[in-house]
Amino acid sequence: MEKLIVKNLSKEFTVHTRGGLKINGYDNINFELNRGEFLSLFGPSGLGKSSVLKALFRTYTTTGGEILFYKEDGGSIDIASASESEILGLRKSSIGYVSQFLQVLPRISAVDIVAQPLIEKGESESVAQIKAKEMLSFLNIKEELFDISPLTFSGGEQQRVNIAKGIIAPKPLLLLDEPTASLDSKNTNKVIDKLLEIKKQGVSMVGIFHDVDCMKRISDKVFDMKEKKYANNY
Ligand SMILES: Nc1ncnc2c1ncn2[C@@H]1O[C@H](COP(=O)(O)OP(=O)(O)OP(=O)(O)O)[C@@H](O)[C@H]1O
Ligand SMILES: [Mg+2]
């Protein structure tokens, strides 16, 4: 990704089970992200941070505005108005999304879950396994847990498996919704170290953090969802 430009983005939710009740999600969102930059969405609960992130991945549609994704080859695509098949293609090649909670199928081991994105990228099974184990060890997952399903892991362990899976073969744009919410400070720092590393490699990221220190360490820009502008002091 060369650049992402979000222009006048707005969302009004319509709740069909309540006779079409309208709920304001967010409006007047404008920001830009360059290659290798980290932008944080900042503001109190309920202001639409997660909803904006979902709009960038197009899990949610929008009611107004544009999300212009400029590719490295010069082409561009408006995520807000692109067709479903264009979106599927763009996600496959270019956009990763790390949700707050791990969603996995039962009976697949932690290592296999983390190795999967590497295998999809063409890495051999054996190399992918080695790299997945390295990533899990780096994030302080005990070796005895590697071969079991993370469904019985603690909240923080599950979150680390989720992050490991999200960043082991990062796509050019990575979206992170509170990736460190259930982690202690030591593991939070480990995750931030990894994010800084992939940022240096040119991965662009949009993230949400509860912890302001964390946000300061990683962010190049902070968009204040309340003031509807970049924050200078945060
Ligand atoms: N699918 C939906 N249908 C209806 N309303 C929704 C939907 N998703 C989100 N909302 C509403 O949009 C608003 C913004 O929600 P969102 O989850 O984006 O906030 P947030 O800034 O991420 O908050 P938090 O910091 O608590 O995670 C809320 O009022 C929420 O109730
Ligand atoms: Mg949220």
PDB file of C-alpha atoms in Angstrom, residues 60-152:
ATOM      1  CA  TYR A  60     -19.396  -2.770   7.798  1.00  0.00           C
ATOM      2  CA  THR A  61     -20.644  -0.703   4.916  1.00  0.00           C
ATOM      3  CA  THR A  62     -20.696   3.097   5.217  1.00  0.00           C
ATOM      4  CA  THR A  63     -23.376   5.699   4.527  1.00  0.00           C
ATOM      5  CA  GLY A  64     -21.161   8.437   3.107  1.00  0.00           C
ATOM      6  CA  GLY A  65     -17.619   9.272   2.071  1.00  0.00           C
ATOM      7  CA  GLU A  66     -14.676   7.464   0.531  1.00  0.00           C
ATOM      8  CA  ILE A  67     -11.867   5.114   1.588  1.00  0.00           C
ATOM      9  CA  LEU A  68      -9.237   5.398  -1.132  1.00  0.00           C
ATOM     10  CA  PHE A  69      -6.670   2.631  -1.095  1.00  0.00           C
ATOM     11  CA  TYR A  70      -3.680   3.383  -3.356  1.00  0.00           C
ATOM     12  CA  LYS A  71      -1.740   0.307  -4.366  1.00  0.00           C
ATOM     13  CA  GLU A  72       1.984   0.190  -4.964  1.00  0.00           C
ATOM     14  CA  ASP A  73       1.465  -0.299  -8.715  1.00  0.00           C
ATOM     15  CA  GLY A  74      -0.340   3.058  -8.905  1.00  0.00           C
ATOM     16  CA  GLY A  75      -3.882   1.691  -9.081  1.00  0.00           C
ATOM     17  CA  SER A  76      -6.485   2.687  -6.529  1.00  0.00           C
ATOM     18  CA  ILE A  77      -9.738   1.341  -5.176  1.00  0.00           C
ATOM     19  CA  ASP A  78     -12.488   2.952  -3.102  1.00  0.00           C
ATOM     20  CA  ILE A  79     -13.146   0.443  -0.330  1.00  0.00           C
ATOM     21  CA  ALA A  80     -16.425   2.198   0.489  1.00  0.00           C
ATOM     22  CA  SER A  81     -17.925   1.542  -2.947  1.00  0.00           C
ATOM     23  CA  ALA A  82     -15.979  -1.428  -4.360  1.00  0.00           C
ATOM     24  CA  SER A  83     -17.808  -4.618  -5.334  1.00  0.00           C
ATOM     25  CA  GLU A  84     -17.784  -7.644  -3.025  1.00  0.00           C
ATOM     26  CA  SER A  85     -15.377  -9.518  -5.294  1.00  0.00           C
ATOM     27  CA  GLU A  86     -12.970  -6.557  -5.431  1.00  0.00           C
ATOM     28  CA  ILE A  87     -13.066  -6.444  -1.621  1.00  0.00           C
ATOM     29  CA  LEU A  88     -12.352 -10.164  -1.316  1.00  0.00           C
ATOM     30  CA  GLY A  89      -9.377  -9.753  -3.640  1.00  0.00           C
ATOM     31  CA  LEU A  90      -8.085  -6.711  -1.759  1.00  0.00           C
ATOM     32  CA  ARG A  91      -8.360  -8.488   1.599  1.00  0.00           C
ATOM     33  CA  LYS A  92      -6.500 -11.485   0.256  1.00  0.00           C
ATOM     34  CA  SER A  93      -3.623  -9.455  -1.166  1.00  0.00           C
ATOM     35  CA  SER A  94      -3.467  -6.392   1.010  1.00  0.00           C
ATOM     36  CA  ILE A  95      -5.483  -6.040   4.223  1.00  0.00           C
ATOM     37  CA  GLY A  96      -5.250  -7.891   7.538  1.00  0.00           C
ATOM     38  CA  TYR A  97      -7.593  -7.445  10.488  1.00  0.00           C
ATOM     39  CA  VAL A  98      -6.754  -8.410  14.058  1.00  0.00           C
ATOM     40  CA  SER A  99      -9.896  -8.497  16.172  1.00  0.00           C
ATOM     41  CA  GLN A 100      -9.857  -8.248  19.945  1.00  0.00           C
ATOM     42  CA  PHE A 101     -10.872 -11.874  20.392  1.00  0.00           C
ATOM     43  CA  LEU A 102      -9.544 -15.056  18.874  1.00  0.00           C
ATOM     44  CA  GLN A 103     -11.995 -16.852  16.611  1.00  0.00           C
ATOM     45  CA  VAL A 104     -10.792 -20.319  15.667  1.00  0.00           C
ATOM     46  CA  LEU A 105     -12.091 -23.749  14.867  1.00  0.00           C
ATOM     47  CA  PRO A 106     -11.811 -26.385  17.608  1.00  0.00           C
ATOM     48  CA  ARG A 107      -9.074 -29.046  17.539  1.00  0.00           C
ATOM     49  CA  ILE A 108      -6.524 -27.007  15.588  1.00  0.00           C
ATOM     50  CA  SER A 109      -3.330 -26.459  17.549  1.00  0.00           C
ATOM     51  CA  ALA A 110      -1.888 -23.030  18.364  1.00  0.00           C
ATOM     52  CA  VAL A 111       1.142 -23.682  16.140  1.00  0.00           C
ATOM     53  CA  ASP A 112      -1.003 -24.718  13.191  1.00  0.00           C
ATOM     54  CA  ILE A 113      -3.166 -21.620  13.568  1.00  0.00           C
ATOM     55  CA  VAL A 114      -0.136 -19.330  13.544  1.00  0.00           C
ATOM     56  CA  ALA A 115       1.605 -21.239  10.724  1.00  0.00           C
ATOM     57  CA  GLN A 116      -1.434 -21.051   8.423  1.00  0.00           C
ATOM     58  CA  PRO A 117      -0.873 -17.505   7.026  1.00  0.00           C
ATOM     59  CA  LEU A 118       2.723 -18.461   6.123  1.00  0.00           C
ATOM     60  CA  ILE A 119       1.575 -21.610   4.330  1.00  0.00           C
ATOM     61  CA  GLU A 120      -1.017 -19.559   2.434  1.00  0.00           C
ATOM     62  CA  LYS A 121       1.832 -17.291   1.370  1.00  0.00           C
ATOM     63  CA  GLY A 122       3.718 -20.263  -0.087  1.00  0.00           C
ATOM     64  CA  GLU A 123       6.039 -21.198   2.774  1.00  0.00           C
ATOM     65  CA  SER A 124       6.688 -24.923   3.276  1.00  0.00           C
ATOM     66  CA  GLU A 125       4.889 -26.646   6.133  1.00  0.00           C
ATOM     67  CA  SER A 126       8.111 -27.337   8.067  1.00  0.00           C
ATOM     68  CA  VAL A 127       9.511 -23.787   7.806  1.00  0.00           C
ATOM     69  CA  ALA A 128       6.097 -22.339   8.679  1.00  0.00           C
ATOM     70  CA  GLN A 129       5.987 -24.515  11.820  1.00  0.00           C
ATOM     71  CA  ILE A 130       9.437 -23.345  12.917  1.00  0.00           C
ATOM     72  CA  LYS A 131       8.589 -19.676  12.365  1.00  0.00           C
ATOM     73  CA  ALA A 132       5.237 -20.074  14.141  1.00  0.00           C
ATOM     74  CA  LYS A 133       6.975 -21.587  17.172  1.00  0.00           C
ATOM     75  CA  GLU A 134       9.490 -18.734  17.221  1.00  0.00           C
ATOM     76  CA  MET A 135       6.685 -16.190  17.147  1.00  0.00           C
ATOM     77  CA  LEU A 136       4.760 -17.952  19.938  1.00  0.00           C
ATOM     78  CA  SER A 137       7.910 -18.176  22.068  1.00  0.00           C
ATOM     79  CA  PHE A 138       8.658 -14.503  21.479  1.00  0.00           C
ATOM     80  CA  LEU A 139       5.165 -13.693  22.751  1.00  0.00           C
ATOM     81  CA  ASN A 140       5.775 -15.828  25.867  1.00  0.00           C
ATOM     82  CA  ILE A 141       3.442 -18.694  25.054  1.00  0.00           C
ATOM     83  CA  LYS A 142       4.659 -21.761  26.957  1.00  0.00           C
ATOM     84  CA  GLU A 143       5.988 -24.549  24.773  1.00  0.00           C
ATOM     85  CA  GLU A 144       3.678 -27.123  26.384  1.00  0.00           C
ATOM     86  CA  LEU A 145       0.738 -25.201  24.908  1.00  0.00           C
ATOM     87  CA  PHE A 146       1.970 -25.171  21.294  1.00  0.00           C
ATOM     88  CA  ASP A 147       0.275 -28.408  20.251  1.00  0.00           C
ATOM     89  CA  ILE A 148      -3.113 -27.894  21.830  1.00  0.00           C
ATOM     90  CA  SER A 149      -6.105 -25.870  20.718  1.00  0.00           C
ATOM     91  CA  PRO A 150      -6.114 -22.312  22.118  1.00  0.00           C
ATOM     92  CA  LEU A 151      -9.815 -22.566  22.954  1.00  0.00           C
ATOM     93  CA  THR A 152      -8.871 -23.467  26.557  1.00  0.00           C
TER      94      THR A 152
END
